[in-house]
PDB file of C-alpha atoms in Angstrom:
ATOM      1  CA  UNK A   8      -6.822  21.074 -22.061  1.00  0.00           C
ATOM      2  CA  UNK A   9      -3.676  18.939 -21.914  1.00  0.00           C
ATOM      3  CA  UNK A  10      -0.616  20.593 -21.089  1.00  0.00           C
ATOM      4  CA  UNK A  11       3.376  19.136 -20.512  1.00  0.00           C
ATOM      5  CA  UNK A  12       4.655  20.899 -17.268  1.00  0.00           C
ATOM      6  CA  UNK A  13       7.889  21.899 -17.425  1.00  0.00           C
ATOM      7  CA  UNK A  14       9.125  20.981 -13.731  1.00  0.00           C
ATOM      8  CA  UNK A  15      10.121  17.611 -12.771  1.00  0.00           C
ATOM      9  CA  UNK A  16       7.662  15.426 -11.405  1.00  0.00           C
ATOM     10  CA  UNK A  17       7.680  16.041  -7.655  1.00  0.00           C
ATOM     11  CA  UNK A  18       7.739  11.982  -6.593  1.00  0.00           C
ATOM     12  CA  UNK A  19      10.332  10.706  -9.310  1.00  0.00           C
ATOM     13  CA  UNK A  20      11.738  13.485 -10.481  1.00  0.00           C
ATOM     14  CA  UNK A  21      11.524  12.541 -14.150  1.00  0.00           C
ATOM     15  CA  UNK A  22      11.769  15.920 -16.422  1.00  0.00           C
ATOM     16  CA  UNK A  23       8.985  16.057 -19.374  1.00  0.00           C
ATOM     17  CA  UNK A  24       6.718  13.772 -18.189  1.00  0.00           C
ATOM     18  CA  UNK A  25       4.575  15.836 -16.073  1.00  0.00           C
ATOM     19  CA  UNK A  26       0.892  16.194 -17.572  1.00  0.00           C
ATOM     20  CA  UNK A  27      -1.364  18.563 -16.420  1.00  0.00           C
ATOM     21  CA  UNK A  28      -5.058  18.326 -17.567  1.00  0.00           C
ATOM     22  CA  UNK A  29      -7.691  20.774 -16.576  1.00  0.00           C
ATOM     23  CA  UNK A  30     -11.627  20.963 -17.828  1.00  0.00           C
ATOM     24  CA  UNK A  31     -13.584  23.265 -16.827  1.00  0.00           C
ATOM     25  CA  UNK A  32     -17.547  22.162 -16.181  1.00  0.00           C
ATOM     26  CA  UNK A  33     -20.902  23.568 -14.983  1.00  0.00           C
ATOM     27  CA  UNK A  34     -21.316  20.749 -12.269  1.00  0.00           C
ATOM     28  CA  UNK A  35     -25.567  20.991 -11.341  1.00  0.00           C
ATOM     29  CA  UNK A  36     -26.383  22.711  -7.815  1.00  0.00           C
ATOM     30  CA  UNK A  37     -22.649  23.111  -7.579  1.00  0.00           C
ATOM     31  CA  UNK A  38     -21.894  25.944 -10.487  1.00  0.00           C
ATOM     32  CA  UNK A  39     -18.832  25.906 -12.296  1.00  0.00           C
ATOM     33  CA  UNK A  40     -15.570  24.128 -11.318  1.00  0.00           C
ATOM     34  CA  UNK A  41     -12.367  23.184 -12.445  1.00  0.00           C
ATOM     35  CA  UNK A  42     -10.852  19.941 -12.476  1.00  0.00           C
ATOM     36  CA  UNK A  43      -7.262  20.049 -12.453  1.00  0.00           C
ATOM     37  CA  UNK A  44      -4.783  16.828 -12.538  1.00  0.00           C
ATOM     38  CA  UNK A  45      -1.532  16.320 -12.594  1.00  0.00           C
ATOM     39  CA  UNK A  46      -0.286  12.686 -13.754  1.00  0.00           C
ATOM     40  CA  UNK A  47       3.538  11.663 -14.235  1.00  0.00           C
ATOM     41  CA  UNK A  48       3.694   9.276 -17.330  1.00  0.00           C
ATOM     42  CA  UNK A  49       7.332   8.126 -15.249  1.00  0.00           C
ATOM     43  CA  UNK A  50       5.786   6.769 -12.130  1.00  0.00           C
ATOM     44  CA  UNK A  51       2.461   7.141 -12.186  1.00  0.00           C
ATOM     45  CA  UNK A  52       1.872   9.823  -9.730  1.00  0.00           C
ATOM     46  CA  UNK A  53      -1.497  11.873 -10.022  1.00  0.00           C
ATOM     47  CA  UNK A  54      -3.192  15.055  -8.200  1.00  0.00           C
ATOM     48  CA  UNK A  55      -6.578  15.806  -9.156  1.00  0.00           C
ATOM     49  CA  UNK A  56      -8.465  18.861  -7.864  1.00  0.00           C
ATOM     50  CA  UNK A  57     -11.978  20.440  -7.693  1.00  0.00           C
ATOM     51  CA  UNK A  58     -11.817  24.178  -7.613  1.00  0.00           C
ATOM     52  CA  UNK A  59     -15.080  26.486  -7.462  1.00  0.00           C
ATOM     53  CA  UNK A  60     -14.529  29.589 -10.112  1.00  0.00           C
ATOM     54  CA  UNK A  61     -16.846  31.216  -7.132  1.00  0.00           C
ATOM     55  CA  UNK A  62     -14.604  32.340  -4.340  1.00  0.00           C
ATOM     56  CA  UNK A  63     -14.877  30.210  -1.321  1.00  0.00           C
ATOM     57  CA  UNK A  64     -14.534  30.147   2.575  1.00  0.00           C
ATOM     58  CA  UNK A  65     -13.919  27.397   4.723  1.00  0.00           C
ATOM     59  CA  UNK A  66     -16.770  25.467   5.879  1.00  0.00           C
ATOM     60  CA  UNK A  67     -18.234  22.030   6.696  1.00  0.00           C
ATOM     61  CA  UNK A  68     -21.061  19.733   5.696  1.00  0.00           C
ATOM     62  CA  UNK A  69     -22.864  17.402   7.192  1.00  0.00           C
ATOM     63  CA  UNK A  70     -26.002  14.934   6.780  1.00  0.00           C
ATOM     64  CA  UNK A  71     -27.769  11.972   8.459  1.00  0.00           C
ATOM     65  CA  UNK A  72     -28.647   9.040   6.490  1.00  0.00           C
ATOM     66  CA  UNK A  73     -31.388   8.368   7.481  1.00  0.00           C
ATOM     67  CA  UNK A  74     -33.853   6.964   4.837  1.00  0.00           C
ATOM     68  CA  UNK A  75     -32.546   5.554   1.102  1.00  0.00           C
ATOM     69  CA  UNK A  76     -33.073   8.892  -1.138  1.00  0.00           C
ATOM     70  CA  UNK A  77     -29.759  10.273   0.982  1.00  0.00           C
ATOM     71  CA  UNK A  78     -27.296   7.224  -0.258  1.00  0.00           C
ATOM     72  CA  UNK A  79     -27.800   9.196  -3.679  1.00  0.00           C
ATOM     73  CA  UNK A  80     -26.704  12.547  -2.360  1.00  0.00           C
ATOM     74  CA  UNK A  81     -24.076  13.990  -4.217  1.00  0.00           C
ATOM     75  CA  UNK A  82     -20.647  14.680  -2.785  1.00  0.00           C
ATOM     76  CA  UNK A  83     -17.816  16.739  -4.366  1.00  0.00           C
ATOM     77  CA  UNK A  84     -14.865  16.436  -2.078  1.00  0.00           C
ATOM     78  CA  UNK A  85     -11.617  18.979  -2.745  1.00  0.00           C
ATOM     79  CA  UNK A  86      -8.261  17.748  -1.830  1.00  0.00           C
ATOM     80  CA  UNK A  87      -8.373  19.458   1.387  1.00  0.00           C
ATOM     81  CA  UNK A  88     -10.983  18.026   3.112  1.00  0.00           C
ATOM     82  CA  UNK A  89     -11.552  15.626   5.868  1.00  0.00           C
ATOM     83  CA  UNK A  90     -14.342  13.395   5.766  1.00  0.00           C
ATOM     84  CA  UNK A  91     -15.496  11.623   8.864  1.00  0.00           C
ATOM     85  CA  UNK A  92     -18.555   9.333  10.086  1.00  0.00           C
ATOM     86  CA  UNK A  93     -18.029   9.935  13.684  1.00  0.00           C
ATOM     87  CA  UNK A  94     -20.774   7.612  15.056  1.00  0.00           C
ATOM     88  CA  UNK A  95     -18.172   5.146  13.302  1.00  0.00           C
ATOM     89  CA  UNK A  96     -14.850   6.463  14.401  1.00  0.00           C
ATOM     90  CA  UNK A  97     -13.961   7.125  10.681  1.00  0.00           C
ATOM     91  CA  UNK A  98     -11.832   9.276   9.179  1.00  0.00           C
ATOM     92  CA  UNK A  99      -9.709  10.479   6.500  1.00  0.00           C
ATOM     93  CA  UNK A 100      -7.620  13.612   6.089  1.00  0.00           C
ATOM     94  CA  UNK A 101      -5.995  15.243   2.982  1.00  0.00           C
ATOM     95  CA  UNK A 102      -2.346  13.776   2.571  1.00  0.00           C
ATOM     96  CA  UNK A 103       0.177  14.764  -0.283  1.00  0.00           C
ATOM     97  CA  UNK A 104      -1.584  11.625  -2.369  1.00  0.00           C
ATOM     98  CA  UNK A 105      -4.906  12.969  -2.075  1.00  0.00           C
ATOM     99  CA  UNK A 106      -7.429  13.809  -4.489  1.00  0.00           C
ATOM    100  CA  UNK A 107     -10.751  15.659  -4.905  1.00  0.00           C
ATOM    101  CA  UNK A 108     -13.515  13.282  -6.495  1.00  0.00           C
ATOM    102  CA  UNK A 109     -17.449  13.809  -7.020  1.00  0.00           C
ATOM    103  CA  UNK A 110     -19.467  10.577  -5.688  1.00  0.00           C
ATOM    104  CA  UNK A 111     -22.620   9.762  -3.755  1.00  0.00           C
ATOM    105  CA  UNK A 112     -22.878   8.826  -0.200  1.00  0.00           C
ATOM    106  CA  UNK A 113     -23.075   5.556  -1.346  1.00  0.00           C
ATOM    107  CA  UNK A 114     -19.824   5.419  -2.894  1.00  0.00           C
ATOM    108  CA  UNK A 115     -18.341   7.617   0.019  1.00  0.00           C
ATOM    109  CA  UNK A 116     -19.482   4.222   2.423  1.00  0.00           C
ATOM    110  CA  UNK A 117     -18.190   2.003  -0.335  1.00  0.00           C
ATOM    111  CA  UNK A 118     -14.479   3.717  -0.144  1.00  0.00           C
ATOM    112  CA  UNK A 119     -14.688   3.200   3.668  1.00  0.00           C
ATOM    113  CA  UNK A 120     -15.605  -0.035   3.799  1.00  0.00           C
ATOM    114  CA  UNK A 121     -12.812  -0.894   1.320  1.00  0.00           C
ATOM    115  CA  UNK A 122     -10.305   0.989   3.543  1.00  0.00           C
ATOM    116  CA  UNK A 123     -11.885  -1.601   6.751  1.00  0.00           C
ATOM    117  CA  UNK A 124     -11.368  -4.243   4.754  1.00  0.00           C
ATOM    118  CA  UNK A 125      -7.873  -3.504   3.746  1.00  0.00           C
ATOM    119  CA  UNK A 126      -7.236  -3.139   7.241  1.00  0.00           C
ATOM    120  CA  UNK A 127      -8.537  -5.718   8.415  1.00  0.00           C
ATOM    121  CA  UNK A 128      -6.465  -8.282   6.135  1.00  0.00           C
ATOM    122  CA  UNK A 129      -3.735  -6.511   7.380  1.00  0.00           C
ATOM    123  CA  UNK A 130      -4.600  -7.331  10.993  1.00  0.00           C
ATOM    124  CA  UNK A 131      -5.356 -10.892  10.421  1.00  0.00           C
ATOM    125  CA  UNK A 132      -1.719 -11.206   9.034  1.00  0.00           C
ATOM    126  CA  UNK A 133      -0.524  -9.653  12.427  1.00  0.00           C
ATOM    127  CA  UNK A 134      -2.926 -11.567  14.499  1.00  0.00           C
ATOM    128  CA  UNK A 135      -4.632  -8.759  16.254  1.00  0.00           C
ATOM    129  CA  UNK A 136      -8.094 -10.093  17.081  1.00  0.00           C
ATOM    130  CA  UNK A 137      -9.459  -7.795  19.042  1.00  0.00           C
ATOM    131  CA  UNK A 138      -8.697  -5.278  16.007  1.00  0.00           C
ATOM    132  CA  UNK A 139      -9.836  -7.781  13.785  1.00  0.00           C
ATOM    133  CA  UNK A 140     -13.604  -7.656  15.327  1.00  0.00           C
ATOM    134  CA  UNK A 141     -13.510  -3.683  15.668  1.00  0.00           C
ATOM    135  CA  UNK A 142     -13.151  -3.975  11.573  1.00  0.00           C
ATOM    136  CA  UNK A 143     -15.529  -6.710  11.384  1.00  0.00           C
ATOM    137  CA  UNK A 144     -18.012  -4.413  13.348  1.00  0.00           C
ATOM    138  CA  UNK A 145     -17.574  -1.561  11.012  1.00  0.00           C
ATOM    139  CA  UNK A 146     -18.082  -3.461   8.051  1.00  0.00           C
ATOM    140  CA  UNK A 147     -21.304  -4.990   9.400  1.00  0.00           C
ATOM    141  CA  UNK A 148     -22.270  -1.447  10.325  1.00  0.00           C
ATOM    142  CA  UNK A 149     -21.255   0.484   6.784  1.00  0.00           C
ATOM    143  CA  UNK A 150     -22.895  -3.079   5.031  1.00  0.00           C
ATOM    144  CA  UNK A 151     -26.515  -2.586   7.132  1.00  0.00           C
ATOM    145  CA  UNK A 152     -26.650   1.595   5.873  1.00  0.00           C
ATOM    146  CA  UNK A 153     -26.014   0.554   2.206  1.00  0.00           C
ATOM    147  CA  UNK A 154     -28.549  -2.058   2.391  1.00  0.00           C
ATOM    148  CA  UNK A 155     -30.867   0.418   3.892  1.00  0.00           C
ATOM    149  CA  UNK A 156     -31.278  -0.155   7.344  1.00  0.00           C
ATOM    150  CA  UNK A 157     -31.498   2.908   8.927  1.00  0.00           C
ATOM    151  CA  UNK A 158     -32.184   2.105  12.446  1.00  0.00           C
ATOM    152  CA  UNK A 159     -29.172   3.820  13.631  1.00  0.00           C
ATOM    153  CA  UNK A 160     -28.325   7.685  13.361  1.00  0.00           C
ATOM    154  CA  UNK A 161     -25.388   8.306  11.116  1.00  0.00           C
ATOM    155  CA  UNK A 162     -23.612  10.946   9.802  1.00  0.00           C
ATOM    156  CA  UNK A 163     -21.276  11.797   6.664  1.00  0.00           C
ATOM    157  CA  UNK A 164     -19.218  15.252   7.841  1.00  0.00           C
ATOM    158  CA  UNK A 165     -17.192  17.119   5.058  1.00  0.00           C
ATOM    159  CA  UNK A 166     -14.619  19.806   6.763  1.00  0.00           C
ATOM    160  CA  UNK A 167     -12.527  22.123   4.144  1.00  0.00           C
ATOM    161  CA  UNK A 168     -10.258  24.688   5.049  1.00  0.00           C
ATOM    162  CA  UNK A 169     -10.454  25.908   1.828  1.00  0.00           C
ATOM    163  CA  UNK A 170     -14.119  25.868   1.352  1.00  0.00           C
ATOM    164  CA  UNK A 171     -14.300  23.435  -1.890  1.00  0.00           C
ATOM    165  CA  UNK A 172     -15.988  20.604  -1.255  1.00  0.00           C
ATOM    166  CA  UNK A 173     -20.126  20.765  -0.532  1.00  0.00           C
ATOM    167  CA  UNK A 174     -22.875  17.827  -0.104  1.00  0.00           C
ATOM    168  CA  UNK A 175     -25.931  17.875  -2.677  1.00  0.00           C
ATOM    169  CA  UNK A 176     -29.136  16.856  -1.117  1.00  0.00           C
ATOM    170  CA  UNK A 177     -32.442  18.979   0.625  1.00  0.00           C
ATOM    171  CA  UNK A 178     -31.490  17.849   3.891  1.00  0.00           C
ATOM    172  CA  UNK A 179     -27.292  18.530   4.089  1.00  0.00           C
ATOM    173  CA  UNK A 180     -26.374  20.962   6.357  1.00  0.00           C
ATOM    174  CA  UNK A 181     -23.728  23.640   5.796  1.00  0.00           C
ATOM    175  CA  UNK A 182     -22.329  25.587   8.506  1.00  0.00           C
ATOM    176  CA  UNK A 183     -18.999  27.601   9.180  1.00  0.00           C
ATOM    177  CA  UNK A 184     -16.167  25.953  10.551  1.00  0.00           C
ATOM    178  CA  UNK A 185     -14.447  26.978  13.964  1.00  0.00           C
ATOM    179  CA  UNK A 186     -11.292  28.746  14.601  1.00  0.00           C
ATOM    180  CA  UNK A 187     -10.632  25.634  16.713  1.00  0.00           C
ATOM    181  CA  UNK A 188     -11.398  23.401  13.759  1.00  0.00           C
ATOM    182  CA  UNK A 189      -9.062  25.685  11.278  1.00  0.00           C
ATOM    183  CA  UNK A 190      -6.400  25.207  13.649  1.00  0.00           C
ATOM    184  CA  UNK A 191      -6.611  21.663  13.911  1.00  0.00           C
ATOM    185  CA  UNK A 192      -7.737  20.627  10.302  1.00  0.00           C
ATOM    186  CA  UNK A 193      -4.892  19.446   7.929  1.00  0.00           C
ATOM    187  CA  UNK A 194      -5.310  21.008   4.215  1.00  0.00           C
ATOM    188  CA  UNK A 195      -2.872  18.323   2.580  1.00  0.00           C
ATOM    189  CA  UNK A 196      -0.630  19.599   0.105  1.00  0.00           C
ATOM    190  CA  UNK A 197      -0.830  22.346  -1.953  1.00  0.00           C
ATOM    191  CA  UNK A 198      -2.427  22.253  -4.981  1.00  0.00           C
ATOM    192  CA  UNK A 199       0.141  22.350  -7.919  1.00  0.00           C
ATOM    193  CA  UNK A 200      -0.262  25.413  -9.426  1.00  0.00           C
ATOM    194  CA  UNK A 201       2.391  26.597 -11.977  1.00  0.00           C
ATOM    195  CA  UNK A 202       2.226  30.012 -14.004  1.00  0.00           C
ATOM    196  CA  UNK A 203       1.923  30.617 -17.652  1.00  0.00           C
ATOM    197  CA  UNK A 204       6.108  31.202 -17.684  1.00  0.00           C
ATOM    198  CA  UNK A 205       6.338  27.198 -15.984  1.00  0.00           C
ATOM    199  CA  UNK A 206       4.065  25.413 -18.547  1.00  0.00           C
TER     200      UNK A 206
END
């Protein structure tokens, strides 16, 4: 369902041009979510969402790849979640750009490694070596998993405040998060959600 929100789009400000799409789908293992996203014809801005019709509590995820079958594990990660691969230093937290996306582990080490390698052009324009090698050494690292070496123990850690995001595979974990880890856990930004009087 395609909608025209009636606010102004929250980057440029442009009135009329802010689309809203939601589609609701049965998503296997998962059960039913909706996928919301807001896009600004203007400037380009989008938010997209995952959102369980289910109720939800916060809670965390985690798995080890450790053989090939888990770089096909499925991943559906909310807007409010922070991913990390701590045995790598990695990690991203929501941010007002965010946006919830279904992918595999694979594709999860694939949007890291592009992130290193951003960084790491970056660096060489600044001439930080020693940074330079750090990135270097991640790539090599995130490279050696998705070509299935699996010599070293590594894990792929979803945290949601909000309880939205889950990993799909026989061996992920689930577990409650920690008051301590509610308190320190961003959510990003709130989820646009308008009423039927705003649309």
């Amino acid at each position: 369902m395609d909608s025209v929100v009636e606010l102004p789009c929250p980057i440029c400000l442009a009135e009329g041009k802010l689309m809203m799409r939601a589609h609701s789908a049965e998503i296997p293992y998962f059960g039913e979510h909706t996928q919301v996203t807001l896009l600004c014809d203007e400037c380009g801005w989008r938010q997209t969402d995952f959102i369980p019709a289910d109720g939800a509590k916060p809670g965390g995820w985690s798995i080890c790849i450790g053989d090939i079958s888990v770089l096909s594990a499925r991943i559906v990660r909310s807007s409010s979640c922070t991913v990390c691969i701590p045995e790598l230093d990695l990690e991203v937290n929501p941010g007002t750009s965010n946006a919830g996306y279904v992918t595999n582990v694979e594709g999860l080490l694939v949007r890291f490694a592009e992130v290193v390698e951003l960084v790491s052009r970056d660096l060489l324009e600044d001439g930080g070596d020693d940074a330079v090698d750090r990135c270097q050494e991640l790539s090599d690292r995130i490279s050696a998993l998705k070509n299935g070496d699996f010599s070293e123990e590594i894990h792929v850690v979803l945290l949601d405040p909000r309880g939205h995001s889950q990993i799909l595979h026989e061996n992920a974990v689930p577990r409650e998060l920690t008051g301590k880890e509610l308190a320190r856990l961003p959510v990003g930004a709130d989820p646009a959600i308008f009423s039927p009087d705003e649309i």
